[in-house]
Amino acid sequence: MKTFEIKTTFTVYESEAELSEEDQKLLKMARNAASRAYAVYSQFHVGAALLLDNGEILTGNNQENCAYPSGLCAERTTAFYASSRFPGVPFKKLVITAVNPQSTLTTPVPPCGACRQVLSEYEQRGGHPITVLMAGQEGEIWQVNSVQDLLPLTFSDSYLPDMTI
Ligand code: THU
């Protein structure tokens, strides 16, 4: 028997002011996107801004539904929107934020497991890592340099049957 340890690394920015101009712009766009979320059931407004390798920036937010599982997170709404607008263009950087109307979020909001899985496939398809920045309403901002750092031991298409026959 062997036991393995998996390490992950993330960068912590003390505040928004420490971010690059580009990242501040993306965070502002993500905040604006959060304000347009359709989150009448949870009241949790999530926004994302995604920079593509071709320079395009797409934003999205969570879209809920009274049949709860039918809704979709901001990250996947944004990723699917980007991929449908610019198929095959790799993702460069994703910025995520959220608003909790009951208490100000002072810690960053990381993507849920399902979104990590989806982002991981876009990362593999894109051929290079996607930087992911996570922010709350105030306070620290966290950054990982790859979706891999959020989702080790990832399921991928390499496990599926080879259909090229
Ligand atoms: N949500 C996101 O948009 N992204 C996440 O990573 C976590 C959760 C949304 C889904 C739902 O609309 C609301 O937040 C509460 O879970």
PDB file of N, CA and C in Angstrom, residues 48-91:
ATOM      1  N   ALA A  48     -19.389  36.138 -13.243  1.00  0.00           N
ATOM      2  CA  ALA A  48     -18.092  35.697 -13.754  1.00  0.00           C
ATOM      3  C   ALA A  48     -17.720  36.493 -14.992  1.00  0.00           C
ATOM      4  N   ALA A  49     -16.433  36.716 -15.158  1.00  0.00           N
ATOM      5  CA  ALA A  49     -15.916  37.354 -16.379  1.00  0.00           C
ATOM      6  C   ALA A  49     -14.792  36.466 -16.894  1.00  0.00           C
ATOM      7  N   LEU A  50     -14.864  36.160 -18.172  1.00  0.00           N
ATOM      8  CA  LEU A  50     -13.928  35.216 -18.773  1.00  0.00           C
ATOM      9  C   LEU A  50     -13.186  35.869 -19.932  1.00  0.00           C
ATOM     10  N   LEU A  51     -11.858  35.876 -19.812  1.00  0.00           N
ATOM     11  CA  LEU A  51     -11.006  36.407 -20.883  1.00  0.00           C
ATOM     12  C   LEU A  51     -10.535  35.251 -21.753  1.00  0.00           C
ATOM     13  N   LEU A  52     -10.741  35.384 -23.055  1.00  0.00           N
ATOM     14  CA  LEU A  52     -10.315  34.333 -23.990  1.00  0.00           C
ATOM     15  C   LEU A  52      -8.954  34.688 -24.602  1.00  0.00           C
ATOM     16  N   ASP A  53      -8.327  33.716 -25.207  1.00  0.00           N
ATOM     17  CA  ASP A  53      -7.022  33.951 -25.846  1.00  0.00           C
ATOM     18  C   ASP A  53      -7.117  34.967 -26.987  1.00  0.00           C
ATOM     19  N   ASN A  54      -8.284  35.117 -27.581  1.00  0.00           N
ATOM     20  CA  ASN A  54      -8.429  36.085 -28.679  1.00  0.00           C
ATOM     21  C   ASN A  54      -8.752  37.490 -28.166  1.00  0.00           C
ATOM     22  N   GLY A  55      -8.728  37.682 -26.849  1.00  0.00           N
ATOM     23  CA  GLY A  55      -8.943  39.015 -26.271  1.00  0.00           C
ATOM     24  C   GLY A  55     -10.385  39.318 -25.927  1.00  0.00           C
ATOM     25  N   GLU A  56     -11.295  38.470 -26.362  1.00  0.00           N
ATOM     26  CA  GLU A  56     -12.714  38.694 -26.049  1.00  0.00           C
ATOM     27  C   GLU A  56     -12.964  38.446 -24.561  1.00  0.00           C
ATOM     28  N   ILE A  57     -13.864  39.226 -23.985  1.00  0.00           N
ATOM     29  CA  ILE A  57     -14.267  39.003 -22.589  1.00  0.00           C
ATOM     30  C   ILE A  57     -15.762  38.740 -22.580  1.00  0.00           C
ATOM     31  N   LEU A  58     -16.148  37.627 -21.962  1.00  0.00           N
ATOM     32  CA  LEU A  58     -17.565  37.302 -21.859  1.00  0.00           C
ATOM     33  C   LEU A  58     -17.942  37.236 -20.396  1.00  0.00           C
ATOM     34  N   THR A  59     -19.130  37.671 -20.086  1.00  0.00           N
ATOM     35  CA  THR A  59     -19.568  37.623 -18.697  1.00  0.00           C
ATOM     36  C   THR A  59     -20.830  36.780 -18.583  1.00  0.00           C
ATOM     37  N   GLY A  60     -21.081  36.312 -17.374  1.00  0.00           N
ATOM     38  CA  GLY A  60     -22.287  35.524 -17.135  1.00  0.00           C
ATOM     39  C   GLY A  60     -22.602  35.501 -15.653  1.00  0.00           C
ATOM     40  N   ASN A  61     -23.737  34.939 -15.332  1.00  0.00           N
ATOM     41  CA  ASN A  61     -24.176  34.895 -13.932  1.00  0.00           C
ATOM     42  C   ASN A  61     -25.035  33.655 -13.716  1.00  0.00           C
ATOM     43  N   ASN A  62     -25.403  33.396 -12.460  1.00  0.00           N
ATOM     44  CA  ASN A  62     -26.223  32.213 -12.202  1.00  0.00           C
ATOM     45  C   ASN A  62     -27.668  32.461 -12.634  1.00  0.00           C
ATOM     46  N   GLN A  63     -28.246  31.411 -13.172  1.00  0.00           N
ATOM     47  CA  GLN A  63     -29.617  31.452 -13.689  1.00  0.00           C
ATOM     48  C   GLN A  63     -30.395  30.343 -12.983  1.00  0.00           C
ATOM     49  N   GLU A  64     -31.329  30.736 -12.152  1.00  0.00           N
ATOM     50  CA  GLU A  64     -32.055  29.746 -11.346  1.00  0.00           C
ATOM     51  C   GLU A  64     -33.412  29.403 -11.956  1.00  0.00           C
ATOM     52  N   ASN A  65     -34.052  28.425 -11.333  1.00  0.00           N
ATOM     53  CA  ASN A  65     -35.352  27.970 -11.809  1.00  0.00           C
ATOM     54  C   ASN A  65     -36.098  27.373 -10.628  1.00  0.00           C
ATOM     55  N   CYS A  66     -37.435  27.471 -10.647  1.00  0.00           N
ATOM     56  CA  CYS A  66     -38.215  26.931  -9.526  1.00  0.00           C
ATOM     57  C   CYS A  66     -38.053  25.415  -9.432  1.00  0.00           C
ATOM     58  N   ALA A  67     -37.703  24.745 -10.545  1.00  0.00           N
ATOM     59  CA  ALA A  67     -37.297  23.329 -10.485  1.00  0.00           C
ATOM     60  C   ALA A  67     -35.782  23.370 -10.242  1.00  0.00           C
ATOM     61  N   TYR A  68     -35.409  23.471  -8.975  1.00  0.00           N
ATOM     62  CA  TYR A  68     -34.048  23.879  -8.590  1.00  0.00           C
ATOM     63  C   TYR A  68     -32.880  23.318  -9.401  1.00  0.00           C
ATOM     64  N   PRO A  69     -32.851  21.999  -9.670  1.00  0.00           N
ATOM     65  CA  PRO A  69     -31.657  21.505 -10.393  1.00  0.00           C
ATOM     66  C   PRO A  69     -31.562  22.041 -11.818  1.00  0.00           C
ATOM     67  N   SER A  70     -32.632  22.638 -12.293  1.00  0.00           N
ATOM     68  CA  SER A  70     -32.619  23.129 -13.677  1.00  0.00           C
ATOM     69  C   SER A  70     -31.838  24.426 -13.847  1.00  0.00           C
ATOM     70  N   GLY A  71     -31.440  25.029 -12.751  1.00  0.00           N
ATOM     71  CA  GLY A  71     -30.661  26.259 -12.858  1.00  0.00           C
ATOM     72  C   GLY A  71     -29.206  25.958 -13.196  1.00  0.00           C
ATOM     73  N   LEU A  72     -28.436  27.022 -13.379  1.00  0.00           N
ATOM     74  CA  LEU A  72     -27.018  26.830 -13.710  1.00  0.00           C
ATOM     75  C   LEU A  72     -26.164  27.894 -13.041  1.00  0.00           C
ATOM     76  N   CYS A  73     -24.991  27.468 -12.602  1.00  0.00           N
ATOM     77  CA  CYS A  73     -24.034  28.375 -11.949  1.00  0.00           C
ATOM     78  C   CYS A  73     -23.485  29.410 -12.943  1.00  0.00           C
ATOM     79  N   ALA A  74     -22.986  30.478 -12.383  1.00  0.00           N
ATOM     80  CA  ALA A  74     -22.412  31.558 -13.192  1.00  0.00           C
ATOM     81  C   ALA A  74     -21.222  31.077 -14.033  1.00  0.00           C
ATOM     82  N   GLU A  75     -20.392  30.234 -13.441  1.00  0.00           N
ATOM     83  CA  GLU A  75     -19.177  29.790 -14.137  1.00  0.00           C
ATOM     84  C   GLU A  75     -19.525  28.988 -15.382  1.00  0.00           C
ATOM     85  N   ARG A  76     -20.500  28.068 -15.239  1.00  0.00           N
ATOM     86  CA  ARG A  76     -20.853  27.258 -16.412  1.00  0.00           C
ATOM     87  C   ARG A  76     -21.651  28.063 -17.424  1.00  0.00           C
ATOM     88  N   THR A  77     -22.524  28.947 -16.947  1.00  0.00           N
ATOM     89  CA  THR A  77     -23.253  29.809 -17.884  1.00  0.00           C
ATOM     90  C   THR A  77     -22.248  30.565 -18.750  1.00  0.00           C
ATOM     91  N   THR A  78     -21.221  31.089 -18.103  1.00  0.00           N
ATOM     92  CA  THR A  78     -20.219  31.900 -18.803  1.00  0.00           C
ATOM     93  C   THR A  78     -19.361  31.037 -19.738  1.00  0.00           C
ATOM     94  N   ALA A  79     -18.936  29.890 -19.239  1.00  0.00           N
ATOM     95  CA  ALA A  79     -18.085  29.013 -20.060  1.00  0.00           C
ATOM     96  C   ALA A  79     -18.841  28.515 -21.298  1.00  0.00           C
ATOM     97  N   PHE A  80     -20.099  28.119 -21.101  1.00  0.00           N
ATOM     98  CA  PHE A  80     -20.872  27.595 -22.234  1.00  0.00           C
ATOM     99  C   PHE A  80     -21.189  28.721 -23.230  1.00  0.00           C
ATOM    100  N   TYR A  81     -21.464  29.888 -22.696  1.00  0.00           N
ATOM    101  CA  TYR A  81     -21.723  31.048 -23.554  1.00  0.00           C
ATOM    102  C   TYR A  81     -20.482  31.357 -24.393  1.00  0.00           C
ATOM    103  N   ALA A  82     -19.322  31.369 -23.736  1.00  0.00           N
ATOM    104  CA  ALA A  82     -18.066  31.673 -24.441  1.00  0.00           C
ATOM    105  C   ALA A  82     -17.785  30.635 -25.523  1.00  0.00           C
ATOM    106  N   SER A  83     -17.977  29.372 -25.156  1.00  0.00           N
ATOM    107  CA  SER A  83     -17.681  28.308 -26.110  1.00  0.00           C
ATOM    108  C   SER A  83     -18.668  28.305 -27.265  1.00  0.00           C
ATOM    109  N   SER A  84     -19.893  28.754 -26.998  1.00  0.00           N
ATOM    110  CA  SER A  84     -20.875  28.806 -28.091  1.00  0.00           C
ATOM    111  C   SER A  84     -20.632  30.013 -28.995  1.00  0.00           C
ATOM    112  N   ARG A  85     -20.104  31.076 -28.428  1.00  0.00           N
ATOM    113  CA  ARG A  85     -19.789  32.275 -29.245  1.00  0.00           C
ATOM    114  C   ARG A  85     -18.477  32.101 -30.003  1.00  0.00           C
ATOM    115  N   PHE A  86     -17.475  31.527 -29.319  1.00  0.00           N
ATOM    116  CA  PHE A  86     -16.139  31.396 -29.905  1.00  0.00           C
ATOM    117  C   PHE A  86     -15.641  29.953 -29.755  1.00  0.00           C
ATOM    118  N   PRO A  87     -16.239  29.042 -30.509  1.00  0.00           N
ATOM    119  CA  PRO A  87     -15.872  27.629 -30.341  1.00  0.00           C
ATOM    120  C   PRO A  87     -14.382  27.405 -30.584  1.00  0.00           C
ATOM    121  N   GLY A  88     -13.765  26.662 -29.676  1.00  0.00           N
ATOM    122  CA  GLY A  88     -12.360  26.288 -29.858  1.00  0.00           C
ATOM    123  C   GLY A  88     -11.356  27.334 -29.397  1.00  0.00           C
ATOM    124  N   VAL A  89     -11.809  28.530 -29.053  1.00  0.00           N
ATOM    125  CA  VAL A  89     -10.862  29.547 -28.577  1.00  0.00           C
ATOM    126  C   VAL A  89     -10.557  29.272 -27.097  1.00  0.00           C
ATOM    127  N   PRO A  90      -9.282  29.063 -26.761  1.00  0.00           N
ATOM    128  CA  PRO A  90      -8.937  28.712 -25.374  1.00  0.00           C
ATOM    129  C   PRO A  90      -9.295  29.808 -24.372  1.00  0.00           C
ATOM    130  N   PHE A  91      -9.604  29.364 -23.175  1.00  0.00           N
ATOM    131  CA  PHE A  91      -9.886  30.288 -22.064  1.00  0.00           C
ATOM    132  C   PHE A  91      -8.558  30.684 -21.420  1.00  0.00           C
TER     133      PHE A  91
END
